[in-house]
Amino acid sequence: MASKTMTGGCQCGRVRYQADAEEAEAYLCHCRMCQRATGGFAASFVQLPAEAVTWQREPDWYASSPIAKRPFCSACGTPLGFRFNEGAKGIDLTFGSFDDPSGFVPKTHAGAESLHEAWIDTSALPRQRSDETESVVSRWHSIGREVPE
Ligand SMILES: [Zn+2]
Ligand SMILES: [Zn+2]
Protein backbone atom coordinates (compact mmCIF):
# COMPACT_ATOMS: atom_id res chain seq x y z
CA MET A 1 0.00 0.00 0.00
CA ALA A 2 1.30 3.44 -0.88
CA SER A 3 2.14 5.85 1.90
CA LYS A 4 -0.48 8.39 2.76
CA THR A 5 1.23 11.64 3.62
CA MET A 6 -0.71 14.02 5.78
CA THR A 7 0.21 17.31 7.39
CA GLY A 8 -0.79 19.20 10.48
CA GLY A 9 0.30 21.54 13.22
CA CYS A 10 -0.73 23.96 15.91
CA GLN A 11 -3.18 26.85 15.79
CA CYS A 12 -0.53 29.55 15.27
CA GLY A 13 1.47 27.59 12.70
CA ARG A 14 4.78 27.57 14.60
CA VAL A 15 4.83 23.79 15.04
CA ARG A 16 4.21 21.71 11.91
CA TYR A 17 4.42 18.01 11.19
CA GLN A 18 4.18 15.56 8.33
CA ALA A 19 2.85 12.06 8.95
CA ASP A 20 2.51 8.88 6.96
CA ALA A 21 -1.02 7.91 7.97
CA GLU A 22 -1.05 4.48 6.30
CA GLU A 23 -1.15 2.71 9.69
CA ALA A 24 -3.24 5.31 11.49
CA GLU A 25 -5.57 4.14 14.27
CA ALA A 26 -7.98 6.79 15.49
CA TYR A 27 -9.50 6.56 18.97
CA LEU A 28 -10.88 8.57 21.86
CA CYS A 29 -9.31 8.62 25.32
CA HIS A 30 -11.64 9.60 28.14
CA CYS A 31 -9.16 9.42 31.02
CA ARG A 32 -9.06 12.43 33.33
CA MET A 33 -5.49 13.29 32.30
CA CYS A 34 -6.54 13.51 28.65
CA GLN A 35 -9.59 15.57 29.59
CA ARG A 36 -7.36 18.05 31.41
CA ALA A 37 -4.58 18.01 28.83
CA THR A 38 -6.91 18.84 25.94
CA GLY A 39 -9.76 20.63 27.70
CA GLY A 40 -12.23 18.39 25.91
CA PHE A 41 -14.69 15.76 27.12
CA ALA A 42 -12.16 13.32 25.68
CA ALA A 43 -8.91 13.43 23.75
CA SER A 44 -9.31 12.51 20.10
CA PHE A 45 -6.11 10.86 18.93
CA VAL A 46 -4.62 9.33 15.82
CA GLN A 47 -2.01 6.73 16.73
CA LEU A 48 0.90 6.21 14.36
CA PRO A 49 4.27 4.44 14.40
CA ALA A 50 6.75 6.95 15.83
CA GLU A 51 8.88 6.81 12.68
CA ALA A 52 5.85 7.83 10.60
CA VAL A 53 5.93 11.34 12.08
CA THR A 54 8.39 14.06 11.07
CA TRP A 55 8.33 17.40 12.86
CA GLN A 56 9.16 20.32 10.58
CA ARG A 57 9.62 22.29 13.73
CA GLU A 58 9.97 20.46 17.05
CA PRO A 59 7.10 20.90 19.47
CA ASP A 60 7.58 21.61 23.15
CA TRP A 61 7.03 18.63 25.46
CA TYR A 62 5.85 18.33 29.05
CA ALA A 63 5.61 15.35 31.37
CA SER A 64 1.88 14.83 31.89
CA SER A 65 2.58 11.95 34.27
CA PRO A 66 5.61 9.89 35.35
CA ILE A 67 5.01 7.53 32.41
CA ALA A 68 4.20 9.83 29.50
CA LYS A 69 4.81 13.16 27.84
CA ARG A 70 2.78 15.39 25.57
CA PRO A 71 3.86 17.64 22.69
CA PHE A 72 2.34 21.10 22.45
CA CYS A 73 3.08 24.58 21.10
CA SER A 74 4.33 26.95 23.77
CA ALA A 75 3.30 29.97 21.70
CA CYS A 76 -0.39 29.15 21.21
CA GLY A 77 -0.96 26.23 23.60
CA THR A 78 -2.34 23.71 21.11
CA PRO A 79 -2.16 20.14 22.46
CA LEU A 80 -0.49 18.07 19.74
CA GLY A 81 -0.38 14.54 21.09
CA PHE A 82 0.79 11.93 23.55
CA ARG A 83 3.68 9.51 23.91
CA PHE A 84 4.69 6.96 26.55
CA ASN A 85 8.22 7.45 27.85
CA GLU A 86 9.44 3.86 27.70
CA GLY A 87 8.93 1.15 25.11
CA ALA A 88 6.59 3.20 22.99
CA LYS A 89 6.55 2.15 19.35
CA GLY A 90 3.88 4.68 18.61
CA ILE A 91 2.95 8.29 19.03
CA ASP A 92 -0.50 9.83 19.15
CA LEU A 93 -1.28 13.07 17.33
CA THR A 94 -4.39 15.05 18.19
CA PHE A 95 -7.15 14.60 15.61
CA GLY A 96 -7.88 18.33 15.40
CA SER A 97 -4.27 19.26 14.69
CA PHE A 98 -4.34 17.58 11.27
CA ASP A 99 -4.90 19.98 8.37
CA ASP A 100 -7.63 17.65 7.09
CA PRO A 101 -8.74 15.21 9.79
CA SER A 102 -12.00 14.33 8.03
CA GLY A 103 -10.92 10.85 6.91
CA PHE A 104 -10.16 9.42 10.35
CA VAL A 105 -12.82 7.24 11.99
CA PRO A 106 -12.48 6.42 15.70
CA LYS A 107 -12.29 2.70 16.49
CA THR A 108 -12.15 2.50 20.30
CA HIS A 109 -12.88 4.30 23.58
CA ALA A 110 -9.88 4.24 25.93
CA GLY A 111 -10.02 5.48 29.53
CA ALA A 112 -13.66 4.34 29.68
CA GLU A 113 -13.75 4.63 33.49
CA SER A 114 -14.04 8.44 33.10
CA LEU A 115 -16.30 8.48 30.02
CA HIS A 116 -19.06 11.13 30.09
CA GLU A 117 -21.96 9.28 28.51
CA ALA A 118 -23.98 12.44 27.75
CA TRP A 119 -21.23 13.70 25.42
CA ILE A 120 -20.93 10.55 23.30
CA ASP A 121 -24.02 10.58 21.09
CA THR A 122 -24.74 14.24 20.41
CA SER A 123 -25.96 13.65 16.86
CA ALA A 124 -29.53 14.78 17.66
CA LEU A 125 -28.51 18.20 19.03
CA PRO A 126 -29.41 21.35 17.04
CA ARG A 127 -26.63 22.49 14.72
CA GLN A 128 -25.52 26.00 13.81
CA ARG A 129 -22.76 26.99 11.42
CA SER A 130 -20.26 29.70 12.45
CA ASP A 131 -21.20 31.75 9.39
CA GLU A 132 -24.83 31.66 10.59
CA THR A 133 -23.96 32.79 14.12
CA GLU A 134 -24.50 36.54 14.42
CA SER A 135 -22.13 37.04 17.39
CA VAL A 136 -19.34 35.48 15.33
CA VAL A 137 -20.18 36.96 11.91
CA SER A 138 -20.48 40.55 13.19
CA ARG A 139 -17.07 40.39 14.86
CA TRP A 140 -15.32 39.07 11.76
CA HIS A 141 -17.10 41.66 9.61
CA SER A 142 -16.05 44.45 12.03
CA ILE A 143 -12.42 43.73 11.08
CA GLY A 144 -13.26 43.49 7.40
CA ARG A 145 -13.04 39.71 7.07
CA GLU A 146 -15.29 36.77 6.37
CA VAL A 147 -15.74 33.97 8.92
CA PRO A 148 -12.86 31.49 8.41
CA GLU A 149 -13.51 27.77 7.88
ZN1 LIG B 1 1.36 27.37 17.96
ZN1 LIG C 1 -6.01 9.41 28.27
PDB file of C-alpha atoms and ligand atoms in Angstrom:
ATOM      1  CA  MET A   1       0.000   0.000   0.000  1.00  0.00           C
ATOM      2  CA  ALA A   2       1.300   3.442  -0.876  1.00  0.00           C
ATOM      3  CA  SER A   3       2.141   5.847   1.898  1.00  0.00           C
ATOM      4  CA  LYS A   4      -0.484   8.389   2.764  1.00  0.00           C
ATOM      5  CA  THR A   5       1.235  11.637   3.623  1.00  0.00           C
ATOM      6  CA  MET A   6      -0.712  14.024   5.777  1.00  0.00           C
ATOM      7  CA  THR A   7       0.210  17.311   7.387  1.00  0.00           C
ATOM      8  CA  GLY A   8      -0.787  19.195  10.483  1.00  0.00           C
ATOM      9  CA  GLY A   9       0.296  21.535  13.224  1.00  0.00           C
ATOM     10  CA  CYS A  10      -0.733  23.956  15.910  1.00  0.00           C
ATOM     11  CA  GLN A  11      -3.183  26.853  15.793  1.00  0.00           C
ATOM     12  CA  CYS A  12      -0.532  29.552  15.274  1.00  0.00           C
ATOM     13  CA  GLY A  13       1.474  27.593  12.695  1.00  0.00           C
ATOM     14  CA  ARG A  14       4.784  27.569  14.603  1.00  0.00           C
ATOM     15  CA  VAL A  15       4.830  23.788  15.041  1.00  0.00           C
ATOM     16  CA  ARG A  16       4.208  21.714  11.905  1.00  0.00           C
ATOM     17  CA  TYR A  17       4.420  18.006  11.190  1.00  0.00           C
ATOM     18  CA  GLN A  18       4.177  15.560   8.331  1.00  0.00           C
ATOM     19  CA  ALA A  19       2.853  12.064   8.955  1.00  0.00           C
ATOM     20  CA  ASP A  20       2.506   8.878   6.957  1.00  0.00           C
ATOM     21  CA  ALA A  21      -1.024   7.906   7.966  1.00  0.00           C
ATOM     22  CA  GLU A  22      -1.046   4.478   6.296  1.00  0.00           C
ATOM     23  CA  GLU A  23      -1.154   2.706   9.690  1.00  0.00           C
ATOM     24  CA  ALA A  24      -3.238   5.308  11.487  1.00  0.00           C
ATOM     25  CA  GLU A  25      -5.572   4.137  14.271  1.00  0.00           C
ATOM     26  CA  ALA A  26      -7.982   6.787  15.494  1.00  0.00           C
ATOM     27  CA  TYR A  27      -9.501   6.562  18.970  1.00  0.00           C
ATOM     28  CA  LEU A  28     -10.875   8.573  21.865  1.00  0.00           C
ATOM     29  CA  CYS A  29      -9.306   8.624  25.317  1.00  0.00           C
ATOM     30  CA  HIS A  30     -11.642   9.598  28.137  1.00  0.00           C
ATOM     31  CA  CYS A  31      -9.161   9.419  31.019  1.00  0.00           C
ATOM     32  CA  ARG A  32      -9.060  12.433  33.330  1.00  0.00           C
ATOM     33  CA  MET A  33      -5.492  13.287  32.300  1.00  0.00           C
ATOM     34  CA  CYS A  34      -6.537  13.507  28.646  1.00  0.00           C
ATOM     35  CA  GLN A  35      -9.590  15.575  29.593  1.00  0.00           C
ATOM     36  CA  ARG A  36      -7.365  18.055  31.410  1.00  0.00           C
ATOM     37  CA  ALA A  37      -4.584  18.010  28.834  1.00  0.00           C
ATOM     38  CA  THR A  38      -6.909  18.836  25.945  1.00  0.00           C
ATOM     39  CA  GLY A  39      -9.757  20.630  27.705  1.00  0.00           C
ATOM     40  CA  GLY A  40     -12.234  18.395  25.906  1.00  0.00           C
ATOM     41  CA  PHE A  41     -14.689  15.761  27.118  1.00  0.00           C
ATOM     42  CA  ALA A  42     -12.165  13.321  25.680  1.00  0.00           C
ATOM     43  CA  ALA A  43      -8.915  13.433  23.751  1.00  0.00           C
ATOM     44  CA  SER A  44      -9.306  12.513  20.096  1.00  0.00           C
ATOM     45  CA  PHE A  45      -6.108  10.855  18.931  1.00  0.00           C
ATOM     46  CA  VAL A  46      -4.616   9.331  15.818  1.00  0.00           C
ATOM     47  CA  GLN A  47      -2.013   6.731  16.734  1.00  0.00           C
ATOM     48  CA  LEU A  48       0.900   6.212  14.358  1.00  0.00           C
ATOM     49  CA  PRO A  49       4.267   4.440  14.397  1.00  0.00           C
ATOM     50  CA  ALA A  50       6.754   6.954  15.833  1.00  0.00           C
ATOM     51  CA  GLU A  51       8.883   6.808  12.678  1.00  0.00           C
ATOM     52  CA  ALA A  52       5.850   7.827  10.600  1.00  0.00           C
ATOM     53  CA  VAL A  53       5.928  11.337  12.078  1.00  0.00           C
ATOM     54  CA  THR A  54       8.392  14.056  11.073  1.00  0.00           C
ATOM     55  CA  TRP A  55       8.333  17.400  12.860  1.00  0.00           C
ATOM     56  CA  GLN A  56       9.163  20.316  10.577  1.00  0.00           C
ATOM     57  CA  ARG A  57       9.623  22.287  13.731  1.00  0.00           C
ATOM     58  CA  GLU A  58       9.970  20.459  17.045  1.00  0.00           C
ATOM     59  CA  PRO A  59       7.103  20.901  19.473  1.00  0.00           C
ATOM     60  CA  ASP A  60       7.581  21.611  23.155  1.00  0.00           C
ATOM     61  CA  TRP A  61       7.035  18.627  25.465  1.00  0.00           C
ATOM     62  CA  TYR A  62       5.849  18.333  29.053  1.00  0.00           C
ATOM     63  CA  ALA A  63       5.615  15.349  31.369  1.00  0.00           C
ATOM     64  CA  SER A  64       1.882  14.830  31.890  1.00  0.00           C
ATOM     65  CA  SER A  65       2.580  11.949  34.270  1.00  0.00           C
ATOM     66  CA  PRO A  66       5.615   9.888  35.353  1.00  0.00           C
ATOM     67  CA  ILE A  67       5.007   7.525  32.406  1.00  0.00           C
ATOM     68  CA  ALA A  68       4.197   9.825  29.499  1.00  0.00           C
ATOM     69  CA  LYS A  69       4.813  13.161  27.838  1.00  0.00           C
ATOM     70  CA  ARG A  70       2.777  15.386  25.569  1.00  0.00           C
ATOM     71  CA  PRO A  71       3.859  17.640  22.689  1.00  0.00           C
ATOM     72  CA  PHE A  72       2.344  21.099  22.446  1.00  0.00           C
ATOM     73  CA  CYS A  73       3.082  24.582  21.098  1.00  0.00           C
ATOM     74  CA  SER A  74       4.332  26.953  23.773  1.00  0.00           C
ATOM     75  CA  ALA A  75       3.299  29.974  21.699  1.00  0.00           C
ATOM     76  CA  CYS A  76      -0.392  29.147  21.210  1.00  0.00           C
ATOM     77  CA  GLY A  77      -0.959  26.230  23.597  1.00  0.00           C
ATOM     78  CA  THR A  78      -2.338  23.712  21.109  1.00  0.00           C
ATOM     79  CA  PRO A  79      -2.158  20.137  22.460  1.00  0.00           C
ATOM     80  CA  LEU A  80      -0.488  18.071  19.737  1.00  0.00           C
ATOM     81  CA  GLY A  81      -0.378  14.536  21.087  1.00  0.00           C
ATOM     82  CA  PHE A  82       0.786  11.933  23.546  1.00  0.00           C
ATOM     83  CA  ARG A  83       3.678   9.508  23.909  1.00  0.00           C
ATOM     84  CA  PHE A  84       4.687   6.963  26.552  1.00  0.00           C
ATOM     85  CA  ASN A  85       8.221   7.447  27.852  1.00  0.00           C
ATOM     86  CA  GLU A  86       9.443   3.855  27.700  1.00  0.00           C
ATOM     87  CA  GLY A  87       8.925   1.155  25.112  1.00  0.00           C
ATOM     88  CA  ALA A  88       6.592   3.203  22.986  1.00  0.00           C
ATOM     89  CA  LYS A  89       6.555   2.147  19.352  1.00  0.00           C
ATOM     90  CA  GLY A  90       3.880   4.680  18.607  1.00  0.00           C
ATOM     91  CA  ILE A  91       2.952   8.286  19.026  1.00  0.00           C
ATOM     92  CA  ASP A  92      -0.499   9.827  19.148  1.00  0.00           C
ATOM     93  CA  LEU A  93      -1.276  13.066  17.326  1.00  0.00           C
ATOM     94  CA  THR A  94      -4.386  15.050  18.187  1.00  0.00           C
ATOM     95  CA  PHE A  95      -7.145  14.601  15.611  1.00  0.00           C
ATOM     96  CA  GLY A  96      -7.875  18.325  15.404  1.00  0.00           C
ATOM     97  CA  SER A  97      -4.273  19.262  14.688  1.00  0.00           C
ATOM     98  CA  PHE A  98      -4.339  17.578  11.267  1.00  0.00           C
ATOM     99  CA  ASP A  99      -4.902  19.978   8.370  1.00  0.00           C
ATOM    100  CA  ASP A 100      -7.629  17.649   7.094  1.00  0.00           C
ATOM    101  CA  PRO A 101      -8.739  15.207   9.787  1.00  0.00           C
ATOM    102  CA  SER A 102     -11.998  14.329   8.029  1.00  0.00           C
ATOM    103  CA  GLY A 103     -10.924  10.848   6.910  1.00  0.00           C
ATOM    104  CA  PHE A 104     -10.163   9.421  10.351  1.00  0.00           C
ATOM    105  CA  VAL A 105     -12.818   7.244  11.985  1.00  0.00           C
ATOM    106  CA  PRO A 106     -12.480   6.419  15.700  1.00  0.00           C
ATOM    107  CA  LYS A 107     -12.287   2.697  16.487  1.00  0.00           C
ATOM    108  CA  THR A 108     -12.149   2.502  20.296  1.00  0.00           C
ATOM    109  CA  HIS A 109     -12.879   4.299  23.576  1.00  0.00           C
ATOM    110  CA  ALA A 110      -9.885   4.244  25.928  1.00  0.00           C
ATOM    111  CA  GLY A 111     -10.021   5.483  29.531  1.00  0.00           C
ATOM    112  CA  ALA A 112     -13.655   4.337  29.676  1.00  0.00           C
ATOM    113  CA  GLU A 113     -13.745   4.634  33.487  1.00  0.00           C
ATOM    114  CA  SER A 114     -14.045   8.437  33.097  1.00  0.00           C
ATOM    115  CA  LEU A 115     -16.296   8.479  30.023  1.00  0.00           C
ATOM    116  CA  HIS A 116     -19.056  11.127  30.089  1.00  0.00           C
ATOM    117  CA  GLU A 117     -21.964   9.277  28.510  1.00  0.00           C
ATOM    118  CA  ALA A 118     -23.983  12.437  27.750  1.00  0.00           C
ATOM    119  CA  TRP A 119     -21.234  13.699  25.424  1.00  0.00           C
ATOM    120  CA  ILE A 120     -20.931  10.549  23.304  1.00  0.00           C
ATOM    121  CA  ASP A 121     -24.017  10.581  21.085  1.00  0.00           C
ATOM    122  CA  THR A 122     -24.737  14.239  20.411  1.00  0.00           C
ATOM    123  CA  SER A 123     -25.962  13.649  16.859  1.00  0.00           C
ATOM    124  CA  ALA A 124     -29.530  14.777  17.661  1.00  0.00           C
ATOM    125  CA  LEU A 125     -28.507  18.202  19.030  1.00  0.00           C
ATOM    126  CA  PRO A 126     -29.407  21.349  17.042  1.00  0.00           C
ATOM    127  CA  ARG A 127     -26.632  22.492  14.717  1.00  0.00           C
ATOM    128  CA  GLN A 128     -25.524  25.996  13.807  1.00  0.00           C
ATOM    129  CA  ARG A 129     -22.763  26.987  11.419  1.00  0.00           C
ATOM    130  CA  SER A 130     -20.259  29.696  12.454  1.00  0.00           C
ATOM    131  CA  ASP A 131     -21.203  31.750   9.388  1.00  0.00           C
ATOM    132  CA  GLU A 132     -24.829  31.656  10.587  1.00  0.00           C
ATOM    133  CA  THR A 133     -23.957  32.789  14.118  1.00  0.00           C
ATOM    134  CA  GLU A 134     -24.497  36.541  14.420  1.00  0.00           C
ATOM    135  CA  SER A 135     -22.129  37.040  17.392  1.00  0.00           C
ATOM    136  CA  VAL A 136     -19.337  35.480  15.327  1.00  0.00           C
ATOM    137  CA  VAL A 137     -20.180  36.963  11.912  1.00  0.00           C
ATOM    138  CA  SER A 138     -20.483  40.545  13.190  1.00  0.00           C
ATOM    139  CA  ARG A 139     -17.068  40.394  14.861  1.00  0.00           C
ATOM    140  CA  TRP A 140     -15.319  39.075  11.764  1.00  0.00           C
ATOM    141  CA  HIS A 141     -17.096  41.664   9.607  1.00  0.00           C
ATOM    142  CA  SER A 142     -16.050  44.447  12.025  1.00  0.00           C
ATOM    143  CA  ILE A 143     -12.416  43.734  11.078  1.00  0.00           C
ATOM    144  CA  GLY A 144     -13.256  43.486   7.405  1.00  0.00           C
ATOM    145  CA  ARG A 145     -13.040  39.708   7.071  1.00  0.00           C
ATOM    146  CA  GLU A 146     -15.292  36.769   6.375  1.00  0.00           C
ATOM    147  CA  VAL A 147     -15.735  33.970   8.924  1.00  0.00           C
ATOM    148  CA  PRO A 148     -12.859  31.492   8.413  1.00  0.00           C
ATOM    149  CA  GLU A 149     -13.514  27.772   7.884  1.00  0.00           C
TER     150      GLU A 149
HETATM  151 ZN    ZN B   1       1.360  27.368  17.957  1.00  0.00          ZN
HETATM  152 ZN    ZN B   2      -6.010   9.408  28.270  1.00  0.00          ZN
END
